[in-house]
Amino acid sequence: MSQPHSVLPPVCRNRRFIIEATTRNRPSFANIHIKLEPGDKIIAEADAMASMSANVQMQTRWSGGVMKAVLKRVFGGESLFVNEFSAPAPAELVLTQPFPGDIESIDLKGNTLFLQPGAFLACEPGVTLGLGWAGMASFVGGEGLFRLKVSGNGRVWFSAYGGIFTREITDEYIVDTGHLVAYEPTINIRVGMAGGIFSSFFGGEGLVTKVRGPGRIYMQSRNFSGLTAWMNAHL
Amino acid sequence: MYGAEEFAGGVFHQSIEGGRATATIELTASGVKAVTSTGQTFEIRYQDCALDVGGASGRMVFLRTMDRRLTIFCEDRRFPKALEMDAGPEFAEQLATVQKSRWREGFQWRMWLAVGTAVCLLCLVGGYYALLWTAKSSIGAIPVSADIQIGKAAFDARTLEGPQVTDRVVVDAVKAMVARLEPHAELKGLTFDVYVVNSSDINAYCLPGGKIVVFTGLLKTAQSAEQVTGVLSHEMSHAIKRHGLRHVMESMGIVVAVELLVGDVGGLVSLAADLGKSAALTSYSRDAETEADVTGVKMLHAAAIDPLELAGFFELLKQQQPEFTAAIQWLSTHPQHDERIATVRGEVAKLPPQEYRGMEIDWEKLQQRLQEIGAE
């Protein structure tokens, strides 16, 4: 099984925040092992913590204020709260996601990335979490009415159901609904049919997401609606 | 004006680590210049520049070299105007053409969305009514045992609205009313079981299959045993006309329509069982209520009980309604009193002459026993 492309090596030492983080058990059951030094901070989605040293301090706060937190919860699929982890002495923290799949990290250097609802896992303090209007096309395509906008400086970790694979888009590319996880702001998203009316609806593909570059997109190798439909059929 | 303004943007080029970088964009006399945070400088001359509009927002301006090896992009709202001023009118035309093309694409997409939504709604509404028709017309093919099972499931799924009254005088009186009507039920195979509940609500209901629940509030408010029997004839008619089963099938029809629309029929089986319980417990339509009134009148007439007693009970409720607005649940989804009184009287007028005889129930004794047991 080939490892998905990673922007950063599995082990890296961040220039600005000096936080050592390793993504393990990729791609099926990925989790992040973080070594916290005094002064380090990691912000993570509520319920992302799997284990931590006894001296790790966890502070829970609204995800960007009450209103923003509620909006992110309702429209962005994220938790109302985020947890901020720090430690007065060297400590270990393990973060993970509730479903099987890979975790990817991106080092933001003043640029922006859009995440699909529910994909955000953790970030360094220099990263700003915002909510952006994704439009009706995204909604009809099953990708949500809003998208999470991460920008600033620092690493951001996002999770996917299944493996994560990336693709550099120069022109137009087609992704089945529910497989798009993250994309750069230079990517334009539209919804279309996979083929003609007959083949789109009877070929099982239905609506698809048409992405137009330039830019990079991150996709997941499985999608939740496919899993739920499969489970329903076997209940 | 050249160099007066700087815009936040970015650049795509293979010489940059990772292939892209954020950059500061500047319009020069000869072209568009991008300087990355690491100091790398890129420039596209206006005459070598192809223009496009897109990005996640749909308004990001892309400037590319003809060989597409270098792309400079900017989302600043001031950028298109500055480009138009600095690069010349031909750029303005190119930008306007691209924007128009994108708008046309967007318009086409919105049109398709509107048409698609309209078609889906039509299919949903059409499918719903088709299923309603199918449910209504196929109800006769379903055995009465289905009604009994649904009624039992509904009865087991809920708790009675108050303590059950077991006093023989009270329960036997209600059973006698039901027994007088039961032989005249047009649907055979139903089993009418009576449960009396101590509650001040002026209410009674009959579940599919024949389980009848009568509240003491109804027994205390009515002025005669015949009036209570009239109400029971209405409730029993719901079971006789199989309104509960029809309601279950109609409710399932909605789920079927939705499931078909979203393309997932796998969950239907598990939903059907739950729907059977809930749909049987929810209110009937006004048409069903009117049908139950008409059927009740016929049943009372056949049982030689004056059907006008049912109209009399409605008159009583009409007088008492201001005092009982919140409590009269029995009427909450039913047609208005006057309408129901007119329906009953209209049906009675169509019936052949009949010699009516009263219920053999000691009404005074029943009322006294209700007082003794502390009925609400």
Short mmCIF file of N, CA, C and O in Angstrom, two decimals, chain A residues 109-111 114 137 140 147 168 170-171 184-188 190-191 212-216 232, chain B residues 12 18 20 22 53-58 60 62 64 68 71 73 102 105 109 113 264 266-267:
data_model
loop_
_atom_site.label_atom_id
_atom_site.label_comp_id
_atom_site.label_asym_id
_atom_site.label_seq_id
_atom_site.Cartn_x
_atom_site.Cartn_y
_atom_site.Cartn_z
N LYS A 109 1.74 28.90 5.25
CA LYS A 109 2.69 30.01 5.33
C LYS A 109 1.99 31.27 4.81
O LYS A 109 2.35 31.81 3.78
N GLY A 110 0.94 31.62 5.48
CA GLY A 110 0.18 32.80 5.07
C GLY A 110 -0.88 32.47 4.03
O GLY A 110 -1.66 33.35 3.64
N ASN A 111 -0.91 31.26 3.57
CA ASN A 111 -1.91 30.87 2.56
C ASN A 111 -3.15 30.28 3.22
O ASN A 111 -3.23 30.15 4.44
N PHE A 114 -9.20 25.30 2.16
CA PHE A 114 -10.59 25.02 2.50
C PHE A 114 -10.72 23.55 2.88
O PHE A 114 -10.21 22.68 2.18
N ALA A 137 -23.84 25.09 -5.30
CA ALA A 137 -23.25 24.00 -6.08
C ALA A 137 -22.65 22.96 -5.14
O ALA A 137 -22.86 21.76 -5.32
N VAL A 140 -25.59 21.10 -3.30
CA VAL A 140 -26.28 20.12 -4.15
C VAL A 140 -25.35 18.92 -4.41
O VAL A 140 -25.80 17.78 -4.49
N ARG A 147 -17.90 25.77 4.16
CA ARG A 147 -16.64 25.04 4.25
C ARG A 147 -15.77 25.72 5.30
O ARG A 147 -15.90 26.92 5.55
N GLU A 168 -2.76 17.46 -8.39
CA GLU A 168 -2.56 18.81 -8.90
C GLU A 168 -3.51 19.01 -10.08
O GLU A 168 -3.47 18.24 -11.04
N THR A 170 -4.77 21.16 -13.16
CA THR A 170 -4.42 22.26 -14.05
C THR A 170 -5.66 22.75 -14.80
O THR A 170 -5.88 23.95 -14.93
N ASP A 171 -6.45 21.81 -15.29
CA ASP A 171 -7.68 22.21 -15.99
C ASP A 171 -8.90 21.75 -15.19
O ASP A 171 -9.12 22.19 -14.11
N GLU A 184 -7.34 24.01 -2.33
CA GLU A 184 -6.78 25.35 -2.25
C GLU A 184 -7.80 26.37 -2.77
O GLU A 184 -8.68 26.02 -3.56
N PRO A 185 -7.64 27.64 -2.38
CA PRO A 185 -8.64 28.64 -2.80
C PRO A 185 -8.62 28.93 -4.30
O PRO A 185 -9.54 29.58 -4.80
N THR A 186 -7.59 28.47 -5.00
CA THR A 186 -7.55 28.69 -6.44
C THR A 186 -8.42 27.68 -7.20
O THR A 186 -8.58 27.78 -8.41
N ILE A 187 -8.98 26.73 -6.45
CA ILE A 187 -9.81 25.69 -7.08
C ILE A 187 -11.26 26.16 -7.16
O ILE A 187 -11.84 26.61 -6.17
N ASN A 188 -11.82 26.02 -8.33
CA ASN A 188 -13.23 26.36 -8.55
C ASN A 188 -14.04 25.06 -8.54
O ASN A 188 -13.62 24.07 -9.12
N ARG A 190 -17.73 23.14 -9.15
CA ARG A 190 -19.08 23.13 -9.73
C ARG A 190 -19.64 21.72 -9.60
O ARG A 190 -18.91 20.77 -9.33
N VAL A 191 -20.94 21.62 -9.79
CA VAL A 191 -21.57 20.31 -9.73
C VAL A 191 -22.08 19.94 -11.11
O VAL A 191 -22.57 20.80 -11.84
N ARG A 212 -11.96 22.82 -11.00
CA ARG A 212 -11.13 23.41 -12.05
C ARG A 212 -9.97 24.16 -11.40
O ARG A 212 -10.17 24.92 -10.45
N GLY A 213 -8.79 23.90 -11.89
CA GLY A 213 -7.58 24.47 -11.33
C GLY A 213 -7.23 25.81 -11.89
O GLY A 213 -8.05 26.44 -12.55
N PRO A 214 -6.02 26.27 -11.59
CA PRO A 214 -4.92 25.49 -11.01
C PRO A 214 -5.05 25.37 -9.49
O PRO A 214 -5.68 26.20 -8.86
N GLY A 215 -4.42 24.33 -8.97
CA GLY A 215 -4.40 24.15 -7.53
C GLY A 215 -4.37 22.69 -7.16
O GLY A 215 -4.40 21.82 -8.03
N ARG A 216 -4.32 22.45 -5.86
CA ARG A 216 -4.23 21.07 -5.38
C ARG A 216 -5.49 20.71 -4.62
O ARG A 216 -6.04 21.53 -3.88
N ASN A 232 -27.06 0.11 5.11
CA ASN A 232 -28.52 0.04 5.05
C ASN A 232 -28.98 -1.15 4.22
O ASN A 232 -29.93 -1.84 4.56
N PHE B 12 1.96 30.35 -9.32
CA PHE B 12 2.27 28.93 -9.58
C PHE B 12 3.45 28.87 -10.53
O PHE B 12 3.40 29.46 -11.63
N GLY B 18 7.29 23.32 -3.78
CA GLY B 18 5.87 22.98 -3.67
C GLY B 18 5.06 23.46 -4.86
O GLY B 18 3.86 23.16 -4.95
N ARG B 20 3.95 26.40 -5.66
CA ARG B 20 3.14 27.61 -5.53
C ARG B 20 3.59 28.37 -4.30
O ARG B 20 4.21 27.81 -3.39
N THR B 22 2.48 32.23 -1.91
CA THR B 22 1.76 33.50 -1.83
C THR B 22 2.72 34.59 -2.34
O THR B 22 3.94 34.45 -2.23
N VAL B 53 -10.94 33.63 -15.07
CA VAL B 53 -11.57 33.96 -13.79
C VAL B 53 -12.10 32.68 -13.19
O VAL B 53 -12.68 31.84 -13.89
N GLY B 54 -11.91 32.47 -11.89
CA GLY B 54 -12.40 31.25 -11.25
C GLY B 54 -12.06 31.21 -9.79
O GLY B 54 -12.30 32.18 -9.08
N GLY B 55 -11.47 30.10 -9.34
CA GLY B 55 -11.15 29.93 -7.93
C GLY B 55 -12.37 29.56 -7.12
O GLY B 55 -13.49 29.50 -7.63
N ALA B 56 -12.13 29.32 -5.83
CA ALA B 56 -13.22 28.90 -4.95
C ALA B 56 -14.31 29.95 -4.84
O ALA B 56 -15.48 29.63 -4.69
N SER B 57 -13.93 31.22 -4.89
CA SER B 57 -14.91 32.30 -4.78
C SER B 57 -15.59 32.59 -6.11
O SER B 57 -16.61 33.26 -6.16
N GLY B 58 -14.99 32.13 -7.20
CA GLY B 58 -15.52 32.41 -8.54
C GLY B 58 -15.11 33.76 -9.08
O GLY B 58 -15.48 34.13 -10.19
N MET B 60 -11.70 34.99 -8.61
CA MET B 60 -10.23 35.09 -8.59
C MET B 60 -9.74 35.26 -10.04
O MET B 60 -10.19 34.56 -10.93
N PHE B 62 -6.93 34.95 -12.83
CA PHE B 62 -5.71 34.20 -13.15
C PHE B 62 -5.08 34.81 -14.41
O PHE B 62 -5.77 35.04 -15.40
N ARG B 64 -1.98 33.97 -17.06
CA ARG B 64 -1.08 32.87 -17.40
C ARG B 64 -0.24 33.24 -18.61
O ARG B 64 -0.69 34.00 -19.48
N ARG B 68 1.44 28.21 -20.24
CA ARG B 68 0.81 27.84 -18.97
C ARG B 68 1.83 27.40 -17.90
O ARG B 68 1.47 26.75 -16.92
N THR B 71 1.65 30.99 -13.66
CA THR B 71 0.32 31.56 -13.41
C THR B 71 0.41 32.49 -12.21
O THR B 71 0.93 32.11 -11.16
N PHE B 73 -2.05 34.77 -9.72
CA PHE B 73 -3.47 34.93 -9.41
C PHE B 73 -3.68 35.95 -8.30
O PHE B 73 -2.80 36.18 -7.46
N ARG B 102 -18.32 33.11 -17.66
CA ARG B 102 -18.51 32.46 -16.35
C ARG B 102 -19.93 32.70 -15.83
O ARG B 102 -20.56 31.83 -15.24
N GLU B 105 -22.22 30.45 -17.62
CA GLU B 105 -22.12 29.09 -17.07
C GLU B 105 -22.90 28.99 -15.76
O GLU B 105 -23.62 28.02 -15.52
N TRP B 109 -26.18 26.80 -14.92
CA TRP B 109 -26.19 25.89 -13.78
C TRP B 109 -27.39 26.16 -12.89
O TRP B 109 -28.09 25.26 -12.45
N LEU B 113 -30.47 23.78 -12.04
CA LEU B 113 -30.81 23.51 -10.64
C LEU B 113 -32.30 23.75 -10.40
O LEU B 113 -32.97 22.94 -9.77
N ASP B 264 -32.07 5.41 -1.62
CA ASP B 264 -31.69 4.41 -0.63
C ASP B 264 -32.95 3.75 -0.10
O ASP B 264 -33.71 4.37 0.64
N GLY B 266 -32.80 0.71 1.39
CA GLY B 266 -32.38 -0.32 2.34
C GLY B 266 -32.94 -0.16 3.73
O GLY B 266 -33.16 -1.14 4.44
N GLY B 267 -33.17 1.10 4.14
CA GLY B 267 -33.62 1.33 5.51
C GLY B 267 -35.12 1.20 5.68
O GLY B 267 -35.63 1.34 6.78
#
